[in-house]
Structure formats: C-alpha cells, structure tokens
Amino acid sequence: MDELEIDAVAEVELDDPVLVEGLPGVGHVGSLAVEHLLEELEGESTLVRRVYSREFPPQVSVEDGVTELTCAKLHAISNPDGRDLLLLTGDHQAQTNDGHYLLTDAFLDIADEFGADEAYALGGVPTGELIEEYAVVGAVNDESLLESLEDSGVEFREDEPAGGIVGVSGLLLGLGERRGFDVACLMGETSGYLVDPKSARAVLEVLETVLEVELDYESLDERADEMEDVIGKIQEMEQQQQQQQMDVPTDDDLRYIG
Amino acid sequence: MDELEIDAVAEVELDDPVLVEGLPGVGHVGSLAVEHLLEELEGESTLVRRVYSREFPPQVSVEDGVTELTCAKLHAISNPDGRDLLLLTGDHQAQTNDGHYLLTDAFLDIADEFGADEAYALGGVPTGELIEEYAVVGAVNDESLLESLEDSGVEFREDEPAGGIVGVSGLLLGLGERRGFDVACLMGETSGYLVDPKSARAVLEVLETVLEVELDYESLDERADEMEDVIGKIQEMEQQQQQQQMDVPTDDDLRYIG
Amino acid sequence: MDELEIDAVAEVELDDPVLVEGLPGVGHVGSLAVEHLLEELEGESTLVRRVYSREFPPQVSVEDGVTELTCAKLHAISNPDGRDLLLLTGDHQAQTNDGHYLLTDAFLDIADEFGADEAYALGGVPTGELIEEYAVVGAVNDESLLESLEDSGVEFREDEPAGGIVGVSGLLLGLGERRGFDVACLMGETSGYLVDPKSARAVLEVLETVLEVELDYESLDERADEMEDVIGKIQEMEQQQQQQQMDVPTDDDLRYIG
Amino acid sequence: MDELEIDAVAEVELDDPVLVEGLPGVGHVGSLAVEHLLEELEGESTLVRRVYSREFPPQVSVEDGVTELTCAKLHAISNPDGRDLLLLTGDHQAQTNDGHYLLTDAFLDIADEFGADEAYALGGVPTGELIEEYAVVGAVNDESLLESLEDSGVEFREDEPAGGIVGVSGLLLGLGERRGFDVACLMGETSGYLVDPKSARAVLEVLETVLEVELDYESLDERADEMEDVIGKIQEMEQQQQQQQMDVPTDDDLRYIG
C-alpha cells in the first residue's frame, strides 16, 4: 500500500461541480448530512473514486460477513435541476497530522480532476447541552463568500468556533485557499453527546438553497424521533436514580430515631 | 536496519499453499492455534523466512540468557496428506498504523513468492465473560467464500465483529482483496481475560476441515486444564473475600448491641 | 502540502538584522513580547514570509468568519534608530520532535537569507507561584555572549532552567550554534498559570537595551491591569469558599449539642 | 539537521576496542557506571564523536548559562594495561521506535570504524524493593559468550529479564548479532526507585575482570553514602507519619468515652 492509492471506479462528466465533504466529526452531523444527500440523489449518483491510504486506521469494516478496507469514497451527482456535486464520505479520518494534510490534498486533486473549484465542509459545533433551536454557524476562506451565505441563513459569530476548525474540514478551507478553491464550512449546532439528525437537517436546509436541490427529510426525521426517544429514556432513568437516593434512610436518620 | 529486512533462511517448493496467520491478539487465540499447528506438523516444517523491521518494537527477547531480535517468522509445511501451508508467527505486532500496512504487504509478498493465493487470519473475538460453548465467528473478503465456511461450522453474525477487524488480520483481508487473495478471518469466542486454549482448539477444528489436516489436541488440552485450575482458584479467592466481608461486625452492629 | 512551504510575501533589504522569536510557550511571555514589538514598530514593519508545514497542527483559525491556515510569520523591521529586526510569530509550535528540528532549520534558513547571524529566543520560566519581582533568566549558546547580557540585567543561574530548554527556542540555541549564529534565550519569570504581560515587559526592557529600541508600554500595562483584576477576583472567591467551610456546623458539633 | 549528524571531533588509533554503552535507563545504573569509567580513565580518554539526530528530543541542556544541543558522545580510551574502549554516553534515548533502530545502527557504524566487534550494554534490572545484595544479571547474543561471563560472576537466570530488553541496549544485542558483533548486556539489580551507585559498582566489578582494568570506587562510594542518607531520611519520615496516625483519638474513641 503506497501512501495513497486512488481507485478510479468510474468516470462521469460533471459541469462545474461542488465538492461536499461529510467525514466523521462532532455529532456526526457532516456524515449524516452527506449520507442523506446520497440517499436522496441515489438515482443520479455514481461511485467514482475510492481513496485508500496508510494514513487511515489499519482495519476493515464487516457487513454480512464480508469485509471492506478502510477508505474514503467520492460519488459524482449529475444533477439536472441544480448544481452538480462530488460527495465525499468515509468511516474514518486520518490518524496523524501529516495524514490530514496528505488526504486533504488528495481530495482537492480529485475535485480538480472533475472541474470543481468550490467546496462545502459540513460538520457540527458542540454546545455542551441539549438544544431546541438549531442554528448553522459558518466559516469561509475568503470574505467575498460571507454575504450570500448570510442571506441563506448562516450565522457568522465573532468568537466561534473557538479553537478554530481542525482536521479535513479545516484543511479544505486552508489548503483550498492556497489552491484557488472557494470553501465554506457549515457547522450545525449540536449537544456533542449524540449522533444528531436534527442538526444534520439544519445544515441540509442551508445547502438546499445554495446547491439548488430539493430534499425530502422523512428518513432523517425518523432518526430524529428515535433520538428523542433515547433522550427521553435517559432523562427518566436519571430522575429515577435521584428519587431512590432520596428515599433510603441514612445512618443519621436511624441515630435520631434510636 | 531498513524499513524491512527479510532473511531467506531456506527455500522449499510448495504446491498452492495456504497462508495461516497467528500473530498476537485477543486471548492469544491465533498465536496459540498456529503454534499448535507448528508443533503437530514439526516433521514436515521448515523455517523459511525471518522478517525484521523498524516497525517492530526495538527489543530483544531472552531465553536461557541468549537474545533474539524481534521478528516475524514463516514456516513452510510440505503436507503430503492435506494442503501445503505457510505459517506466520511472531511475538509482536507493528507499533504504528503505517507499520501494519508495511508488514502486511511484506507477508503477502512472501505468500506470493511461495505461490499462495489463499489465507486464513486467526484470532479471538472477546465476549467479556467466561463461556462454556466456543463458537467460531467468521469474516471473508469475498462473498463467494461464505458458503463453504458455513458448511464447516463457521458462524457469520450480522453485527459482529462490532468495530471491524484491526491490525494485520484486518489488513490481510483488506490488502489481500486488492491483491487477488481469498482471505477468511476465523475468530474463536473467548472471554478476553486469559490466554484461551479452548478457543484455539475451536478454531483449529474448523481448520482441520478446510486444510485437510488431522490434529491431535493433547498438549492444548493440557493447557486448557491448567487454565481451568487457574480460573477455579480465582473464583475460590473471590468467594472467600465475600465471605470475610460478611463476617466482620460493622460499626452499625456494634452500635445496636451497645 | 510539502513538508515545508515558504511563501515569499515581500522582499526587504535589512542591515545585519537580529532574529527575535516569539512562538507560544510558558505564560505566553515570548509571544506577548514579540507581538508588542510588532505593534510598537508597525510603521517600519513588513510581512515578508509565511511558513506552512505538515508539521503544524492541521487546522485553521477563524476571525470574523474568515479562516487562516496555521503558519508561522516573519516580519522585517527596518529600524532607523536601532538594530534591524526579523520578528517570528505564530499560533502553534510543531507537533512532533522531527517537526521542531525541521521548522527551526527553516527559520534559520530565512534568517540567513536576510543576512542575520544573531538571534533572541524569548520565553518564560515558570516559578509555580504568583510573584512580585520579575527577573529575566538567560541562556546563551556561546560563553562570549554572557558578559554583555549580564550588564543588561539578565541573570544566569546555576541550576536554571532545570530540564533545559525545549522546542524551537531550545533548538535556535542548539542548531544556531552549529550554523554559526550567536543566540541568547531570555526567559521572564512567571507563575505559569496565566498569560503574563508583566513578564513580557521585563523581557522587553532587556531587549530595549540590546536592540537599541525605545518602547512604549501602555497597551501591555493595560493588559497587566486586567490580569491583576482577574487574579484579585480568583483570590476573593477562594477566601469566600474557605469562609463558608468554616461556618457550617458539622455532625460532630451536633452530636455534642444533642 | 539530517536524520543523523555525526561530528568527527578527533581521531584515535585503537587496538581491538570494546564498545561500552551507558545511556540512561533503569536506576541510571548504566550511565553512572560508564561516567565513572570516564572519570577513572580520564588521562587516557579523548572525545572522538558527537552524534546529533532529529530522533533525540528537541532540546538543549544548560550549564553555567551555556547551552548544549542533545547528543550522544563517544570517548576513545587508549588503555596500556587493559582493553581499549569506546565509551558511549548521553542524556537521552531516542523518542520513537524508528529512532532506536537508527541510532543503534549509527553507534555500531562508529564502533566498526574504530575496529570494534565486541560490546557491553550496561543497565539495571528493577527488583521493585530496596535490596542488600547486588547481583549482576546477564544476557548475550551468542551462547559462546555465556561461560566466561558466568566465570566472572554474571548470573544468567531462566525467566529474566521478563519482557526482554528494550531500547538501545536491546538493539545492540539484536542488531549487533546481525552485524557480527559479540554483545553482552550486564544489568545490576536495583530497586528502580533511585539512582543507584551500588548497582553501578556491582556492574563495574564484573567489567574490571573482563576488560582488564583496575578501578577505584571512592567517588561512587561517596554517592552511595549520600543515597543511604536519603533512604534513611525517607524511612524516618514514614515512621513518624505512622506514629502520628496512631496517637490521634478517633471519633469511635470519643463515642465510647462519651
């Protein structure tokens, strides 16, 4: 295995496509969002590239007894009604600093090949607590990109994200800028504790506008309902525990009675 | 020391051999199994390769005062009654992600040299508790391999192994697939707490069928009996501790009596 | 991204300049000091180099919604009244041992380009407690440099810094020596708990002498006052907590009363 | 800085010298021993090589205000009465696995240059408790070396060292064997808690025999006495603490009295 091995699985002609990145991160917001896009646009989608690397963890995933070596995948979406897309998914990020730079350059090379010069990196920004309203926070690698995204409902906040943006998302912005790509990062607010379909939906609603696609959210909403159930059960269990702690007589109680 | 140094210790003509991997892992199931194969087939066995690497931990093992540099070993088994074999053993796995990819490619290169295009990666899958029945769980890198292994008693379970298969075993499946090898991973269930000869035996019983060898299990059974003794003693000690905790009068007891 | 990518942003003729390094470290003393120099000498300052590297953490910082890829920056100061300067700043140090050696060699290469053969590495030495007096402790890579620095108020102590000097500061001394640079490290004493503007000021007062510059300290003093306020509040909170602990009746108290 | 930079400081003709390695390790036994050899043989000693590497920690040590970049040093001892020696010392070991292999190969290259084909790696084997008798445990890379070392008082024990020998000492044995060097590792028993001059002495007493040198132990014995004092004080403090805990009346005591 070389540092990088890129399998060209198929070739598709795309017209000025947009790269959309959804590798695993906070709340799995980015990966949920891009996987939903893939589902919704399945009819127009073709797997075009698999990217293998020594920088990925040395493992295989197993499904129905059959294994698959860790890789990142790019699907081309030839979209008659909106922008053409190049969707980037995967189960893992690189495991070293070096690796992040190497892989992001590889993803930008592939985007170049397909004629893209715009990209969206999707992710989550953790709030540390469960929330009701789901804002989408943004960052761009050139200030000319601010206005139209603000018009599409993205919030640019003065001190966020604190600590910057790390990993492939951050480097798509950073290396993209040096290579002539316009890149924006869209981060859905999320607690950070759970896989968050509501946050993914908030991000997708922004993308619907900028990529000129229309999406159905039924399957994502189902996942959101499942999540609500899980949260509800956790909260019940916590209340029960507190109740029990209050009911047991303590040593002090017994001493006074005795 | 280069990245890799392979000593050709001897040359042996093998006919369509099978690579069998038993590097250290969960419960030492794989290494126990392959070491037992080596013992049983000693008469037909020749050490053919030693693999040294900067990716192995920088250490020597010591036996009777004499040292040996960390390496992986391959023995060729010229087997008149069944399949020819290439047995892979070692005391350590690679220490970095990079290293796993490098070493697995080296093992597949050697397998290539000897004319192999099939491999079995042996290991354990941890159950987290002591068990009575020892199933063998499987994963393959091509679905055409499922049926005959199911016929040989291997179980392919929907959600297992959770988290995939890591290390050299996983990469034998993953890189093997890209290089034209048919690879199956056989994992004996084991608690994960102890070195487990019973789990190794379960895996070997499957291999007896697929490799057309007949094995005697006396020495493995002896080790299994020793292990039962150890487990028995641990359980006794735990019961005694609980007994003692019950017998000591507590402060509360004394208070009521006083 | 190569191992190193150096953007030549502008060219400036400097006369026998001094490299002054202020990368992040203990108490942020070095970075505060060099950022203050940059502010004070803004009129004569030109950004000349940006250094990108795979050895920097893979991230972008965000300001007003616009991102910037991690890099180190060098500003040239053409100083009519004192020594010409090359100021080195950045938000991060390298993330591996290898990386520190690589980046320090790059900084010395750039210093070479601009005709420098002297350098000051600025940092902090932690005392572990809040202090009133701020000494500046020194280390040099050649004993001929000791005397004039002692005359400028730098203290050379027998057992300090214990454990030596690590990172880019240490290597500017170490690699600088092998490459013909005279290098001194100036470390302001600091608690190590806070960003310390008073320590930065102490270091700058030494530099004023050796670099023949005159500096105004108003903005640094403002930051120092803010820091005093923060320390004051922390101390108040601690006192209140102790007070509360003394006032609550304990179980023992109640038992005697009862 | 390249991967390796070796400064040839001086050249000395040696006759069939022995490489003696004393890099930092358990109880600092090896480094104490070799530093003592250097002191005792100062008259016949010449610094011949400094080895710098990106694999050493990126730091400088400081002595009397003057810095020195991390390196390993080799001194040549032209010894009229006994074996010629090449003494290897340093403040740090390599920081990565790769690094250990690289540096050990470099040390063996230098030994080759000076005509050596024998080496002693000195270290400590931790017992986990303070001891009275100091045995020297051994390991060799060829069984032909066992007998004469046993005659010199070295103990070869069946299960020791458990876990093998790691780092440069281990690799001198392992890589040395592949390169035609006869290497023995001498490990003085030591608690592992303190820098141990008595253990260093035990190892040197063996070396006196095999290297045909006579050593004076006055300065090592002084250090041993200092260590005894420190141990004595620690034991006193522990006894006082226990005493205090026995004297304070407990709540239970008070309850019965009341």
PDB file of N, CA and C in Angstrom, chain B residues 7-44:
ATOM      1  N   ASP B   7      15.147 -12.110   5.910  1.00  0.00           N
ATOM      2  CA  ASP B   7      16.194 -13.135   5.772  1.00  0.00           C
ATOM      3  C   ASP B   7      15.594 -14.368   5.124  1.00  0.00           C
ATOM      4  N   ALA B   8      16.166 -14.776   3.968  1.00  0.00           N
ATOM      5  CA  ALA B   8      15.736 -16.040   3.359  1.00  0.00           C
ATOM      6  C   ALA B   8      16.569 -17.126   4.027  1.00  0.00           C
ATOM      7  N   VAL B   9      15.971 -17.841   4.956  1.00  0.00           N
ATOM      8  CA  VAL B   9      16.669 -18.855   5.746  1.00  0.00           C
ATOM      9  C   VAL B   9      16.790 -20.171   4.979  1.00  0.00           C
ATOM     10  N   ALA B  10      15.748 -20.496   4.208  1.00  0.00           N
ATOM     11  CA  ALA B  10      15.753 -21.744   3.415  1.00  0.00           C
ATOM     12  C   ALA B  10      14.738 -21.593   2.296  1.00  0.00           C
ATOM     13  N   GLU B  11      14.843 -22.443   1.283  1.00  0.00           N
ATOM     14  CA  GLU B  11      13.861 -22.445   0.194  1.00  0.00           C
ATOM     15  C   GLU B  11      13.166 -23.803   0.151  1.00  0.00           C
ATOM     16  N   VAL B  12      11.849 -23.791  -0.032  1.00  0.00           N
ATOM     17  CA  VAL B  12      11.061 -25.027  -0.081  1.00  0.00           C
ATOM     18  C   VAL B  12      10.040 -24.886  -1.196  1.00  0.00           C
ATOM     19  N   GLU B  13       9.885 -25.922  -2.017  1.00  0.00           N
ATOM     20  CA  GLU B  13       8.839 -25.900  -3.054  1.00  0.00           C
ATOM     21  C   GLU B  13       7.504 -26.269  -2.437  1.00  0.00           C
ATOM     22  N   LEU B  14       6.521 -25.371  -2.533  1.00  0.00           N
ATOM     23  CA  LEU B  14       5.190 -25.683  -2.018  1.00  0.00           C
ATOM     24  C   LEU B  14       4.198 -25.687  -3.171  1.00  0.00           C
ATOM     25  N   ASP B  15       3.145 -26.487  -3.031  1.00  0.00           N
ATOM     26  CA  ASP B  15       2.123 -26.594  -4.074  1.00  0.00           C
ATOM     27  C   ASP B  15       0.840 -25.909  -3.640  1.00  0.00           C
ATOM     28  N   ASP B  16       0.568 -24.724  -4.199  1.00  0.00           N
ATOM     29  CA  ASP B  16      -0.673 -23.995  -3.897  1.00  0.00           C
ATOM     30  C   ASP B  16      -0.929 -23.896  -2.379  1.00  0.00           C
ATOM     31  N   PRO B  17       0.038 -23.331  -1.642  1.00  0.00           N
ATOM     32  CA  PRO B  17      -0.098 -23.331  -0.186  1.00  0.00           C
ATOM     33  C   PRO B  17      -1.113 -22.313   0.317  1.00  0.00           C
ATOM     34  N   VAL B  18      -1.503 -22.481   1.587  1.00  0.00           N
ATOM     35  CA  VAL B  18      -2.385 -21.542   2.267  1.00  0.00           C
ATOM     36  C   VAL B  18      -1.573 -20.823   3.343  1.00  0.00           C
ATOM     37  N   LEU B  19      -1.655 -19.509   3.358  1.00  0.00           N
ATOM     38  CA  LEU B  19      -1.001 -18.730   4.422  1.00  0.00           C
ATOM     39  C   LEU B  19      -1.899 -18.769   5.644  1.00  0.00           C
ATOM     40  N   VAL B  20      -1.349 -19.115   6.804  1.00  0.00           N
ATOM     41  CA  VAL B  20      -2.137 -19.101   8.037  1.00  0.00           C
ATOM     42  C   VAL B  20      -1.452 -18.173   9.025  1.00  0.00           C
ATOM     43  N   GLU B  21      -2.140 -17.126   9.439  1.00  0.00           N
ATOM     44  CA  GLU B  21      -1.551 -16.083  10.294  1.00  0.00           C
ATOM     45  C   GLU B  21      -1.948 -16.211  11.749  1.00  0.00           C
ATOM     46  N   GLY B  22      -0.953 -16.188  12.635  1.00  0.00           N
ATOM     47  CA  GLY B  22      -1.244 -16.292  14.061  1.00  0.00           C
ATOM     48  C   GLY B  22      -0.414 -15.335  14.875  1.00  0.00           C
ATOM     49  N   LEU B  23      -0.509 -14.024  14.602  1.00  0.00           N
ATOM     50  CA  LEU B  23       0.209 -13.022  15.401  1.00  0.00           C
ATOM     51  C   LEU B  23      -0.584 -12.744  16.669  1.00  0.00           C
ATOM     52  N   PRO B  24       0.040 -12.121  17.665  1.00  0.00           N
ATOM     53  CA  PRO B  24      -0.649 -11.946  18.954  1.00  0.00           C
ATOM     54  C   PRO B  24      -1.899 -11.085  18.843  1.00  0.00           C
ATOM     55  N   GLY B  25      -2.940 -11.471  19.557  1.00  0.00           N
ATOM     56  CA  GLY B  25      -4.178 -10.695  19.575  1.00  0.00           C
ATOM     57  C   GLY B  25      -5.022 -11.109  20.762  1.00  0.00           C
ATOM     58  N   VAL B  26      -6.336 -10.848  20.647  1.00  0.00           N
ATOM     59  CA  VAL B  26      -7.276 -11.144  21.737  1.00  0.00           C
ATOM     60  C   VAL B  26      -7.155 -12.585  22.228  1.00  0.00           C
ATOM     61  N   GLY B  27      -6.917 -12.762  23.524  1.00  0.00           N
ATOM     62  CA  GLY B  27      -6.868 -14.101  24.087  1.00  0.00           C
ATOM     63  C   GLY B  27      -5.733 -14.969  23.539  1.00  0.00           C
ATOM     64  N   HIS B  28      -4.872 -14.345  22.768  1.00  0.00           N
ATOM     65  CA  HIS B  28      -3.783 -15.099  22.124  1.00  0.00           C
ATOM     66  C   HIS B  28      -4.294 -16.320  21.382  1.00  0.00           C
ATOM     67  N   VAL B  29      -5.543 -16.245  20.913  1.00  0.00           N
ATOM     68  CA  VAL B  29      -6.160 -17.398  20.265  1.00  0.00           C
ATOM     69  C   VAL B  29      -5.408 -17.758  18.988  1.00  0.00           C
ATOM     70  N   GLY B  30      -5.154 -16.754  18.156  1.00  0.00           N
ATOM     71  CA  GLY B  30      -4.490 -17.014  16.884  1.00  0.00           C
ATOM     72  C   GLY B  30      -3.089 -17.568  17.066  1.00  0.00           C
ATOM     73  N   SER B  31      -2.317 -16.968  17.967  1.00  0.00           N
ATOM     74  CA  SER B  31      -0.932 -17.434  18.134  1.00  0.00           C
ATOM     75  C   SER B  31      -0.879 -18.831  18.764  1.00  0.00           C
ATOM     76  N   LEU B  32      -1.766 -19.120  19.727  1.00  0.00           N
ATOM     77  CA  LEU B  32      -1.835 -20.475  20.286  1.00  0.00           C
ATOM     78  C   LEU B  32      -2.140 -21.489  19.201  1.00  0.00           C
ATOM     79  N   ALA B  33      -3.115 -21.138  18.342  1.00  0.00           N
ATOM     80  CA  ALA B  33      -3.544 -22.074  17.308  1.00  0.00           C
ATOM     81  C   ALA B  33      -2.407 -22.377  16.341  1.00  0.00           C
ATOM     82  N   VAL B  34      -1.740 -21.329  15.855  1.00  0.00           N
ATOM     83  CA  VAL B  34      -0.693 -21.565  14.865  1.00  0.00           C
ATOM     84  C   VAL B  34       0.530 -22.235  15.496  1.00  0.00           C
ATOM     85  N   GLU B  35       0.833 -21.915  16.748  1.00  0.00           N
ATOM     86  CA  GLU B  35       1.943 -22.595  17.419  1.00  0.00           C
ATOM     87  C   GLU B  35       1.637 -24.076  17.600  1.00  0.00           C
ATOM     88  N   HIS B  36       0.361 -24.377  17.830  1.00  0.00           N
ATOM     89  CA  HIS B  36      -0.014 -25.790  17.964  1.00  0.00           C
ATOM     90  C   HIS B  36       0.137 -26.516  16.621  1.00  0.00           C
ATOM     91  N   LEU B  37      -0.286 -25.840  15.549  1.00  0.00           N
ATOM     92  CA  LEU B  37      -0.098 -26.403  14.199  1.00  0.00           C
ATOM     93  C   LEU B  37       1.388 -26.696  13.967  1.00  0.00           C
ATOM     94  N   LEU B  38       2.238 -25.756  14.337  1.00  0.00           N
ATOM     95  CA  LEU B  38       3.687 -25.918  14.141  1.00  0.00           C
ATOM     96  C   LEU B  38       4.216 -27.140  14.883  1.00  0.00           C
ATOM     97  N   GLU B  39       3.738 -27.301  16.133  1.00  0.00           N
ATOM     98  CA  GLU B  39       4.146 -28.460  16.944  1.00  0.00           C
ATOM     99  C   GLU B  39       3.727 -29.765  16.285  1.00  0.00           C
ATOM    100  N   GLU B  40       2.431 -29.814  15.927  1.00  0.00           N
ATOM    101  CA  GLU B  40       1.871 -31.044  15.383  1.00  0.00           C
ATOM    102  C   GLU B  40       2.505 -31.416  14.049  1.00  0.00           C
ATOM    103  N   LEU B  41       2.888 -30.430  13.259  1.00  0.00           N
ATOM    104  CA  LEU B  41       3.410 -30.703  11.906  1.00  0.00           C
ATOM    105  C   LEU B  41       4.915 -30.492  11.846  1.00  0.00           C
ATOM    106  N   GLU B  42       5.574 -30.653  12.993  1.00  0.00           N
ATOM    107  CA  GLU B  42       7.006 -30.357  13.083  1.00  0.00           C
ATOM    108  C   GLU B  42       7.835 -31.131  12.066  1.00  0.00           C
ATOM    109  N   GLY B  43       7.454 -32.354  11.838  1.00  0.00           N
ATOM    110  CA  GLY B  43       8.213 -33.198  10.920  1.00  0.00           C
ATOM    111  C   GLY B  43       8.269 -32.677   9.504  1.00  0.00           C
ATOM    112  N   GLU B  44       7.179 -32.016   9.097  1.00  0.00           N
ATOM    113  CA  GLU B  44       7.131 -31.527   7.714  1.00  0.00           C
ATOM    114  C   GLU B  44       7.451 -30.029   7.629  1.00  0.00           C
TER     115      GLU B  44
END
